[in-house]
C-alpha cells in the first residue's frame, strides 16, 4: 500500500491544519467563497454552491472548542485591526488521521529512493525558487552562504528535506512539524553535520502554537506541500503572515484542485499505481491558485509569482511548467506597512479579491471594499 | 551491495586515534577530529591536485572544507632545473582552459611550455598520412612537463589554503562506507583511516589515486582492464639543429607508435610504444645505437619501406606489398579527382643528435575502465576511473575533463544546498563522463589494435581510412578539435 517506488505525482508532505472532523461533509463542501466563482470558471460546476455550507462549517467549528469560538467571533467583527492580534487556535490544528499516515513512514524520510523520493527530487525546483527570490532582497550576499543572515521558518518540515538545503545555504532555519517522530528523524539526521546542527532548530509543534512568541521574526516562511492538508486555510495564512516580518516572503507549494489533479493525483497516483500512499490527499482540500491568491491578498500578502510544476514519474524529475493544473508554487510578500483591513463579512462572503494592501489606518471595521 | 558493505567495512581505531590525535593535530594546524570535511580528494597527482584546486577556487565552495591527501612529500621547486624532465604531457586547449580558470596556467606560462600547431600522423606500412593543421593559427595543444604542472597547482593550492587543506605524507589505509540512508546511529559520512591511525570524516570522497586506485578497490568497484603487450619508452632528445619545432610527429609502426613531441627549439620528448623486449633493449642499448634507432624509425622512406617485424630485432628488407601500394595510390587519385584539396606533403621530423643521459625510462601500458565511476559519497576521476594507451594523447586530458564535469555538478549542487555526496548529481557526472570516456577508450584501443597488424586487409582499411579522413575536411576538423592531442604520458 505504501508503494515505495520512485514514482509519485506529488509529494506527500504533511502539515497540521484545522480539521472539523467532518471529513465526509467536507468532501462536498469546499471552502469556496463567491469570489471563487468569479475566478474559477473552469472548475467543476458544483463548487459554486457554497454559502450555507460555509456557515455550516463555521458552525461546526464553533461547537468543537471554545478557543475556536474566539476565532470565529473575531472574524465576524474585525478581520484585522492593526493593534489587535488575532490568535490562531492551537488545539485542533492537527489531524490525527494524517498524523497516523506520516507516523508510519517517519523513518523513511531520508531514503532518497524510497517513498519520499518525489519530495527529494522536488528540492531541485523549490530550493532554487526560494533561494533566487530571497536573493533579490539581499543586497550583498556572501558567495558560499548566499542566505546567511536570513531567518526562515519551515512549516510542516517533516524529516527536514527542505530545511537542510536551506541551512546549507547559510540561513538560520526553524523547522516545525506536529508529528513528533518526524522531528526526531530530522533532529537525528542533522546531528551528524556540525554546521547544520548550529543553523537549524526543530520543534514539534504546530504553527499556531508558536505564533505569539515568534511574531514578526522571520524573513521567510515556507509551507511546502502543506496547505492541502490544512483545514482552515484562512487561519493558517493569517498565522503565517503574523510570524513574517514586514516585507518578508511566504512560499507555498501545493496541489491545484482540478479534474486533472483528481485523475492523476488521487485516482492514478494513490489508487492505481500506489505511488502516493492511499489516503494521503483529499481532493477537496486541494487549493486552486486563484483561491490561494485571494486568501493571500486578503491577508495583506501580495502575490508575486505563481508557477506550475510537473512531475515526470518515469524520470523522477520535476519541471517548471506554464500549466498550474497539477502542482504549483507561489511566492507572496507581506506588505511593508500594516495597512490592510478587511471587514469580516467580506471574509465570509469572499470579497477578498478586491483587497489589496491599501491604507486603512487605525480604524475599525471599514466597509469600503465592497464588491 | 551487501558484499560492498561486508567487504569493506571496518571500524576506525578510536583509541589509537585519540593518542595519535595530538601528533596529527600539529600537522593539521587547527582541524579537529570533529571536523566533517565536505570533500576529501585522495591522491595528489596532476588530476587530484587540479581537482582540489578547482574546488578551492569555486565560488560556491567558499564556505566548504576541502582536504587533499597525498602520500608523497611536498615537492618544493625553487628554481626550474635546466634539464627537462622526461615525463611530459600534452595538454589540450580544453585542459588549458580548466587550468587557467583557477590561475594555474599563468604559472605554467611563466615557467615553460611548448605550443604546437601541427600534428603529422602517418602509417609505417603505407604512405597514408594525416596532417592536423589548424588554419587559424590556434594552438592545437601544449607540451608541458608534469613537474611544471604540479608546481603550478601546488602554488595555487597554497594561495587558497584557508579553504583547501593539503596533507602530505598521508596515505589512506582504510575506508568505512556509510549505509544507504541513515538508520540507527551509524554515521552517514565516509570515514578514512590514515597510516598514522587518525581518521577523517567526509561527505564526499573523490578517488584520484591512479590506475591502481586503493579507493576503487576498497569500494569494490569492478575494473575492466587488460595489459597491452607493449611498454612505452620515454626520453628527452636533443635535435641535430635548432628548428621552429612546433609540430608533433607520430608514426605507426607495426610494433607500436613512435612519437616526438616538441619541448623547445632544440629539445623534443620521445614516446615509443613497442613490445616489452624491444623496449627493454632500447633502454639498455648505448646512446648512439638508440639515436640511430629513433632516426631510422621515422626516416625510413616509403620506397624501401622497411616494416619492422613483430619483435623488431632484425631489420627486414621486406617491401610492403605492391597491392597495398597500388590500392593506396588509386584512392589518392580518386580523392584528388573528386575533391581537389591542397596536397598534404609528407614532411620529415627533425633528426635527433643525442639523448639526455638518465632520461630513458620505460613503463608498461594497459587499458582500464571502472564499471562505475560513482557510489554514494564516492566519485572516481582520472586514471582511477580510466587508463588509456598514450597513442592518442588522451590520458591526462580525460582526467581534466572529468574534473570540469565533476566541479560543475558539485558547484551546482552546492548552490542548491544539496548534500554533496548525494547520488543524483554524482550519477549525472558519471553519465556525462562515461559516455565520453568509453567512446574514447574504445577508439584508442581500436586504433592500437588496427595499427599493430601487418595483415593486408587491415592495412588497406586503415590506409584508406586515413587518406579519406585527411581528404574530408569536416571529419578532420572534428577529430582535430576533439582529439587534438598527440601523446601524453
PDB file of C-alpha atoms in Angstrom, chain B residues 2-230:
ATOM      1  CA  UNK B   2      25.765  -6.453   0.795  1.00  0.00           C
ATOM      2  CA  UNK B   3      29.148  -7.582  -0.384  1.00  0.00           C
ATOM      3  CA  UNK B   4      30.168  -3.997  -0.711  1.00  0.00           C
ATOM      4  CA  UNK B   5      29.176  -3.307   2.836  1.00  0.00           C
ATOM      5  CA  UNK B   6      30.545  -6.503   4.264  1.00  0.00           C
ATOM      6  CA  UNK B   7      33.771  -6.460   2.402  1.00  0.00           C
ATOM      7  CA  UNK B   8      34.943  -3.035   3.179  1.00  0.00           C
ATOM      8  CA  UNK B   9      33.503  -2.121   6.482  1.00  0.00           C
ATOM      9  CA  UNK B  10      35.750  -1.979   9.453  1.00  0.00           C
ATOM     10  CA  UNK B  11      35.574   0.417  12.313  1.00  0.00           C
ATOM     11  CA  UNK B  12      38.076   3.151  12.877  1.00  0.00           C
ATOM     12  CA  UNK B  13      40.507   2.714  15.740  1.00  0.00           C
ATOM     13  CA  UNK B  14      39.243   5.248  18.228  1.00  0.00           C
ATOM     14  CA  UNK B  15      41.766   4.637  20.995  1.00  0.00           C
ATOM     15  CA  UNK B  16      44.741   4.840  18.733  1.00  0.00           C
ATOM     16  CA  UNK B  17      43.200   7.792  17.026  1.00  0.00           C
ATOM     17  CA  UNK B  18      42.939   9.670  20.262  1.00  0.00           C
ATOM     18  CA  UNK B  19      46.570   9.063  21.049  1.00  0.00           C
ATOM     19  CA  UNK B  20      47.692   9.997  17.606  1.00  0.00           C
ATOM     20  CA  UNK B  21      45.411  12.931  17.510  1.00  0.00           C
ATOM     21  CA  UNK B  22      47.939  15.040  19.320  1.00  0.00           C
ATOM     22  CA  UNK B  23      50.558  14.110  16.826  1.00  0.00           C
ATOM     23  CA  UNK B  24      48.378  14.759  13.855  1.00  0.00           C
ATOM     24  CA  UNK B  25      46.957  17.928  15.363  1.00  0.00           C
ATOM     25  CA  UNK B  26      50.272  19.580  14.919  1.00  0.00           C
ATOM     26  CA  UNK B  27      50.183  18.832  11.270  1.00  0.00           C
ATOM     27  CA  UNK B  28      46.560  19.641  10.854  1.00  0.00           C
ATOM     28  CA  UNK B  29      47.006  23.044  12.360  1.00  0.00           C
ATOM     29  CA  UNK B  30      43.536  23.732  13.518  1.00  0.00           C
ATOM     30  CA  UNK B  31      41.429  20.888  12.250  1.00  0.00           C
ATOM     31  CA  UNK B  32      39.946  18.671  14.900  1.00  0.00           C
ATOM     32  CA  UNK B  33      38.664  15.140  14.970  1.00  0.00           C
ATOM     33  CA  UNK B  34      35.137  16.506  14.866  1.00  0.00           C
ATOM     34  CA  UNK B  35      35.632  18.216  11.558  1.00  0.00           C
ATOM     35  CA  UNK B  36      33.488  16.808   8.850  1.00  0.00           C
ATOM     36  CA  UNK B  37      35.096  17.680   5.556  1.00  0.00           C
ATOM     37  CA  UNK B  38      32.864  18.426   2.638  1.00  0.00           C
ATOM     38  CA  UNK B  39      35.201  16.859   0.101  1.00  0.00           C
ATOM     39  CA  UNK B  40      38.338  14.769   0.504  1.00  0.00           C
ATOM     40  CA  UNK B  41      40.441  14.155  -2.598  1.00  0.00           C
ATOM     41  CA  UNK B  42      42.589  11.080  -2.241  1.00  0.00           C
ATOM     42  CA  UNK B  43      45.715  11.345  -4.382  1.00  0.00           C
ATOM     43  CA  UNK B  44      47.732  14.451  -5.099  1.00  0.00           C
ATOM     44  CA  UNK B  45      48.910  13.815  -8.638  1.00  0.00           C
ATOM     45  CA  UNK B  46      48.111  16.008 -11.607  1.00  0.00           C
ATOM     46  CA  UNK B  47      44.420  15.191 -11.568  1.00  0.00           C
ATOM     47  CA  UNK B  48      43.934  15.081  -7.785  1.00  0.00           C
ATOM     48  CA  UNK B  49      45.728  18.370  -7.183  1.00  0.00           C
ATOM     49  CA  UNK B  50      43.846  20.023 -10.032  1.00  0.00           C
ATOM     50  CA  UNK B  51      40.558  18.799  -8.568  1.00  0.00           C
ATOM     51  CA  UNK B  52      41.365  20.224  -5.149  1.00  0.00           C
ATOM     52  CA  UNK B  53      42.404  23.473  -6.783  1.00  0.00           C
ATOM     53  CA  UNK B  54      39.260  23.734  -8.870  1.00  0.00           C
ATOM     54  CA  UNK B  55      37.090  23.212  -5.804  1.00  0.00           C
ATOM     55  CA  UNK B  56      39.111  25.673  -3.776  1.00  0.00           C
ATOM     56  CA  UNK B  57      38.581  28.410  -6.330  1.00  0.00           C
ATOM     57  CA  UNK B  58      34.933  27.722  -6.998  1.00  0.00           C
ATOM     58  CA  UNK B  59      32.639  30.487  -5.765  1.00  0.00           C
ATOM     59  CA  UNK B  60      30.006  28.194  -4.377  1.00  0.00           C
ATOM     60  CA  UNK B  61      32.588  26.334  -2.350  1.00  0.00           C
ATOM     61  CA  UNK B  62      33.631  29.372  -0.343  1.00  0.00           C
ATOM     62  CA  UNK B  63      32.084  28.018   2.787  1.00  0.00           C
ATOM     63  CA  UNK B  64      33.169  24.422   2.358  1.00  0.00           C
ATOM     64  CA  UNK B  65      36.140  22.484   3.652  1.00  0.00           C
ATOM     65  CA  UNK B  66      38.242  20.514   1.201  1.00  0.00           C
ATOM     66  CA  UNK B  67      41.116  18.200   2.007  1.00  0.00           C
ATOM     67  CA  UNK B  68      43.747  16.768  -0.316  1.00  0.00           C
ATOM     68  CA  UNK B  69      45.605  13.621   0.735  1.00  0.00           C
ATOM     69  CA  UNK B  70      48.958  12.986  -0.849  1.00  0.00           C
ATOM     70  CA  UNK B  71      51.134  10.042   0.059  1.00  0.00           C
ATOM     71  CA  UNK B  72      54.347  11.629  -1.156  1.00  0.00           C
ATOM     72  CA  UNK B  73      56.296  14.526   0.305  1.00  0.00           C
ATOM     73  CA  UNK B  74      55.715  18.094  -0.686  1.00  0.00           C
ATOM     74  CA  UNK B  75      57.777  18.971  -3.729  1.00  0.00           C
ATOM     75  CA  UNK B  76      59.426  22.312  -3.367  1.00  0.00           C
ATOM     76  CA  UNK B  77      60.526  23.678  -6.686  1.00  0.00           C
ATOM     77  CA  UNK B  78      62.724  26.607  -6.045  1.00  0.00           C
ATOM     78  CA  UNK B  79      64.270  27.194  -9.382  1.00  0.00           C
ATOM     79  CA  UNK B  80      63.369  25.398 -12.539  1.00  0.00           C
ATOM     80  CA  UNK B  81      66.085  22.870 -13.359  1.00  0.00           C
ATOM     81  CA  UNK B  82      67.884  23.323 -16.664  1.00  0.00           C
ATOM     82  CA  UNK B  83      67.295  19.797 -17.792  1.00  0.00           C
ATOM     83  CA  UNK B  84      63.844  18.913 -18.877  1.00  0.00           C
ATOM     84  CA  UNK B  85      62.021  16.140 -17.142  1.00  0.00           C
ATOM     85  CA  UNK B  86      61.282  13.099 -19.236  1.00  0.00           C
ATOM     86  CA  UNK B  87      57.655  12.909 -18.065  1.00  0.00           C
ATOM     87  CA  UNK B  88      55.660  15.322 -20.144  1.00  0.00           C
ATOM     88  CA  UNK B  89      52.018  15.620 -21.016  1.00  0.00           C
ATOM     89  CA  UNK B  90      50.249  17.011 -23.962  1.00  0.00           C
ATOM     90  CA  UNK B  91      47.668  19.426 -22.648  1.00  0.00           C
ATOM     91  CA  UNK B  92      44.725  20.105 -24.894  1.00  0.00           C
ATOM     92  CA  UNK B  93      43.247  23.590 -25.216  1.00  0.00           C
ATOM     93  CA  UNK B  94      40.254  22.485 -23.151  1.00  0.00           C
ATOM     94  CA  UNK B  95      42.506  21.363 -20.325  1.00  0.00           C
ATOM     95  CA  UNK B  96      44.429  24.621 -20.596  1.00  0.00           C
ATOM     96  CA  UNK B  97      41.171  26.468 -20.127  1.00  0.00           C
ATOM     97  CA  UNK B  98      40.456  24.476 -16.986  1.00  0.00           C
ATOM     98  CA  UNK B  99      43.916  25.204 -15.625  1.00  0.00           C
ATOM     99  CA  UNK B 100      43.562  28.886 -16.333  1.00  0.00           C
ATOM    100  CA  UNK B 101      40.190  29.003 -14.609  1.00  0.00           C
ATOM    101  CA  UNK B 102      41.951  28.724 -11.291  1.00  0.00           C
ATOM    102  CA  UNK B 103      45.091  30.555 -12.261  1.00  0.00           C
ATOM    103  CA  UNK B 104      47.495  27.649 -12.684  1.00  0.00           C
ATOM    104  CA  UNK B 105      48.040  28.236 -16.389  1.00  0.00           C
ATOM    105  CA  UNK B 106      49.640  31.597 -15.722  1.00  0.00           C
ATOM    106  CA  UNK B 107      52.284  29.944 -13.589  1.00  0.00           C
ATOM    107  CA  UNK B 108      52.906  27.398 -16.312  1.00  0.00           C
ATOM    108  CA  UNK B 109      53.312  30.139 -18.869  1.00  0.00           C
ATOM    109  CA  UNK B 110      55.818  31.817 -16.622  1.00  0.00           C
ATOM    110  CA  UNK B 111      57.802  28.627 -16.310  1.00  0.00           C
ATOM    111  CA  UNK B 112      58.000  26.717 -19.550  1.00  0.00           C
ATOM    112  CA  UNK B 113      55.752  25.032 -22.031  1.00  0.00           C
ATOM    113  CA  UNK B 114      55.682  24.436 -25.760  1.00  0.00           C
ATOM    114  CA  UNK B 115      52.723  25.017 -28.021  1.00  0.00           C
ATOM    115  CA  UNK B 116      52.380  23.002 -31.184  1.00  0.00           C
ATOM    116  CA  UNK B 117      50.287  23.926 -34.156  1.00  0.00           C
ATOM    117  CA  UNK B 118      50.510  20.918 -36.395  1.00  0.00           C
ATOM    118  CA  UNK B 119      50.435  17.213 -35.979  1.00  0.00           C
ATOM    119  CA  UNK B 120      51.503  14.717 -38.568  1.00  0.00           C
ATOM    120  CA  UNK B 121      50.419  11.147 -38.157  1.00  0.00           C
ATOM    121  CA  UNK B 122      51.350   8.554 -40.691  1.00  0.00           C
ATOM    122  CA  UNK B 123      51.346   4.853 -41.237  1.00  0.00           C
ATOM    123  CA  UNK B 124      54.571   2.903 -41.285  1.00  0.00           C
ATOM    124  CA  UNK B 125      53.385   0.322 -43.784  1.00  0.00           C
ATOM    125  CA  UNK B 126      51.873   2.523 -46.401  1.00  0.00           C
ATOM    126  CA  UNK B 127      52.126   6.104 -47.365  1.00  0.00           C
ATOM    127  CA  UNK B 128      48.876   7.067 -45.709  1.00  0.00           C
ATOM    128  CA  UNK B 129      49.227  10.287 -43.882  1.00  0.00           C
ATOM    129  CA  UNK B 130      47.005  12.640 -41.977  1.00  0.00           C
ATOM    130  CA  UNK B 131      48.026  16.129 -41.115  1.00  0.00           C
ATOM    131  CA  UNK B 132      46.179  18.036 -38.435  1.00  0.00           C
ATOM    132  CA  UNK B 133      46.690  21.658 -39.028  1.00  0.00           C
ATOM    133  CA  UNK B 134      44.665  24.442 -37.590  1.00  0.00           C
ATOM    134  CA  UNK B 135      44.348  27.039 -40.274  1.00  0.00           C
ATOM    135  CA  UNK B 136      43.559  29.802 -37.909  1.00  0.00           C
ATOM    136  CA  UNK B 137      46.887  29.578 -36.171  1.00  0.00           C
ATOM    137  CA  UNK B 138      45.368  28.422 -32.911  1.00  0.00           C
ATOM    138  CA  UNK B 139      47.461  26.160 -30.831  1.00  0.00           C
ATOM    139  CA  UNK B 140      46.497  22.539 -31.117  1.00  0.00           C
ATOM    140  CA  UNK B 141      47.972  21.633 -27.805  1.00  0.00           C
ATOM    141  CA  UNK B 142      50.721  22.313 -25.353  1.00  0.00           C
ATOM    142  CA  UNK B 143      53.547  20.096 -24.251  1.00  0.00           C
ATOM    143  CA  UNK B 144      54.260  20.682 -20.591  1.00  0.00           C
ATOM    144  CA  UNK B 145      56.397  18.756 -18.137  1.00  0.00           C
ATOM    145  CA  UNK B 146      54.388  17.065 -15.417  1.00  0.00           C
ATOM    146  CA  UNK B 147      56.571  18.633 -12.741  1.00  0.00           C
ATOM    147  CA  UNK B 148      55.830  22.092 -14.041  1.00  0.00           C
ATOM    148  CA  UNK B 149      52.089  21.473 -13.939  1.00  0.00           C
ATOM    149  CA  UNK B 150      52.304  20.062 -10.432  1.00  0.00           C
ATOM    150  CA  UNK B 151      54.349  23.004  -9.256  1.00  0.00           C
ATOM    151  CA  UNK B 152      51.796  25.444 -10.658  1.00  0.00           C
ATOM    152  CA  UNK B 153      48.998  23.545  -8.938  1.00  0.00           C
ATOM    153  CA  UNK B 154      50.879  23.481  -5.637  1.00  0.00           C
ATOM    154  CA  UNK B 155      51.358  27.225  -5.759  1.00  0.00           C
ATOM    155  CA  UNK B 156      47.676  27.797  -6.393  1.00  0.00           C
ATOM    156  CA  UNK B 157      46.742  25.449  -3.574  1.00  0.00           C
ATOM    157  CA  UNK B 158      48.948  27.382  -1.181  1.00  0.00           C
ATOM    158  CA  UNK B 159      47.174  30.560  -2.148  1.00  0.00           C
ATOM    159  CA  UNK B 160      43.810  29.130  -1.121  1.00  0.00           C
ATOM    160  CA  UNK B 161      44.957  27.269   1.982  1.00  0.00           C
ATOM    161  CA  UNK B 162      42.121  28.627   4.123  1.00  0.00           C
ATOM    162  CA  UNK B 163      39.701  26.502   2.175  1.00  0.00           C
ATOM    163  CA  UNK B 164      41.816  23.615   0.973  1.00  0.00           C
ATOM    164  CA  UNK B 165      43.991  21.720   3.418  1.00  0.00           C
ATOM    165  CA  UNK B 166      46.735  19.565   1.959  1.00  0.00           C
ATOM    166  CA  UNK B 167      48.138  16.672   3.957  1.00  0.00           C
ATOM    167  CA  UNK B 168      51.422  15.389   2.638  1.00  0.00           C
ATOM    168  CA  UNK B 169      52.898  12.039   3.551  1.00  0.00           C
ATOM    169  CA  UNK B 170      49.400  10.856   4.335  1.00  0.00           C
ATOM    170  CA  UNK B 171      48.277   7.620   2.894  1.00  0.00           C
ATOM    171  CA  UNK B 172      44.810   6.316   3.494  1.00  0.00           C
ATOM    172  CA  UNK B 173      44.862   2.729   4.653  1.00  0.00           C
ATOM    173  CA  UNK B 174      41.197   2.074   5.226  1.00  0.00           C
ATOM    174  CA  UNK B 175      37.783   3.340   4.321  1.00  0.00           C
ATOM    175  CA  UNK B 176      34.456   2.934   6.035  1.00  0.00           C
ATOM    176  CA  UNK B 177      31.450   3.421   3.828  1.00  0.00           C
ATOM    177  CA  UNK B 178      28.105   4.663   5.102  1.00  0.00           C
ATOM    178  CA  UNK B 179      24.846   2.784   4.977  1.00  0.00           C
ATOM    179  CA  UNK B 180      22.480   3.802   2.168  1.00  0.00           C
ATOM    180  CA  UNK B 181      20.341   6.021   4.342  1.00  0.00           C
ATOM    181  CA  UNK B 182      20.837   6.881   7.916  1.00  0.00           C
ATOM    182  CA  UNK B 183      19.412   4.300  10.181  1.00  0.00           C
ATOM    183  CA  UNK B 184      20.107   3.823  13.817  1.00  0.00           C
ATOM    184  CA  UNK B 185      23.175   5.651  14.968  1.00  0.00           C
ATOM    185  CA  UNK B 186      25.538   4.970  12.137  1.00  0.00           C
ATOM    186  CA  UNK B 187      27.443   7.932  10.874  1.00  0.00           C
ATOM    187  CA  UNK B 188      26.333   8.885   7.381  1.00  0.00           C
ATOM    188  CA  UNK B 189      29.819  10.021   6.378  1.00  0.00           C
ATOM    189  CA  UNK B 190      32.769   8.228   4.828  1.00  0.00           C
ATOM    190  CA  UNK B 191      35.483   7.533   7.374  1.00  0.00           C
ATOM    191  CA  UNK B 192      39.058   7.416   6.168  1.00  0.00           C
ATOM    192  CA  UNK B 193      41.776   5.896   8.296  1.00  0.00           C
ATOM    193  CA  UNK B 194      45.237   7.238   7.667  1.00  0.00           C
ATOM    194  CA  UNK B 195      48.547   5.484   8.086  1.00  0.00           C
ATOM    195  CA  UNK B 196      49.172   7.103  11.455  1.00  0.00           C
ATOM    196  CA  UNK B 197      45.869   5.873  12.808  1.00  0.00           C
ATOM    197  CA  UNK B 198      43.915   9.103  12.672  1.00  0.00           C
ATOM    198  CA  UNK B 199      40.555   9.216  10.981  1.00  0.00           C
ATOM    199  CA  UNK B 200      38.836  11.736   8.806  1.00  0.00           C
ATOM    200  CA  UNK B 201      35.165  12.117   8.080  1.00  0.00           C
ATOM    201  CA  UNK B 202      33.915  13.430   4.802  1.00  0.00           C
ATOM    202  CA  UNK B 203      30.691  13.914   2.925  1.00  0.00           C
ATOM    203  CA  UNK B 204      32.259  13.078  -0.414  1.00  0.00           C
ATOM    204  CA  UNK B 205      35.399  11.126  -1.198  1.00  0.00           C
ATOM    205  CA  UNK B 206      36.976  11.665  -4.590  1.00  0.00           C
ATOM    206  CA  UNK B 207      39.384   8.965  -5.667  1.00  0.00           C
ATOM    207  CA  UNK B 208      42.201  10.326  -7.827  1.00  0.00           C
ATOM    208  CA  UNK B 209      44.852   7.835  -6.859  1.00  0.00           C
ATOM    209  CA  UNK B 210      45.909   6.446 -10.197  1.00  0.00           C
ATOM    210  CA  UNK B 211      45.211   3.283 -12.087  1.00  0.00           C
ATOM    211  CA  UNK B 212      45.876   1.040  -9.099  1.00  0.00           C
ATOM    212  CA  UNK B 213      43.367   3.018  -7.129  1.00  0.00           C
ATOM    213  CA  UNK B 214      43.057   1.979  -3.497  1.00  0.00           C
ATOM    214  CA  UNK B 215      39.778   3.831  -3.218  1.00  0.00           C
ATOM    215  CA  UNK B 216      38.304   1.919  -6.116  1.00  0.00           C
ATOM    216  CA  UNK B 217      39.449  -1.389  -4.723  1.00  0.00           C
ATOM    217  CA  UNK B 218      38.156  -0.618  -1.257  1.00  0.00           C
ATOM    218  CA  UNK B 219      34.779   0.287  -2.696  1.00  0.00           C
ATOM    219  CA  UNK B 220      34.717  -2.961  -4.611  1.00  0.00           C
ATOM    220  CA  UNK B 221      34.108  -1.293  -7.932  1.00  0.00           C
ATOM    221  CA  UNK B 222      34.801  -3.651 -10.750  1.00  0.00           C
ATOM    222  CA  UNK B 223      37.541  -2.593 -13.121  1.00  0.00           C
ATOM    223  CA  UNK B 224      37.689  -3.880 -16.673  1.00  0.00           C
ATOM    224  CA  UNK B 225      41.364  -3.965 -17.517  1.00  0.00           C
ATOM    225  CA  UNK B 226      43.987  -5.708 -19.516  1.00  0.00           C
ATOM    226  CA  UNK B 227      47.646  -5.188 -20.120  1.00  0.00           C
ATOM    227  CA  UNK B 228      48.912  -4.425 -23.550  1.00  0.00           C
ATOM    228  CA  UNK B 229      51.840  -6.368 -24.778  1.00  0.00           C
ATOM    229  CA  UNK B 230      53.628  -3.074 -25.052  1.00  0.00           C
TER     230      UNK B 230
END
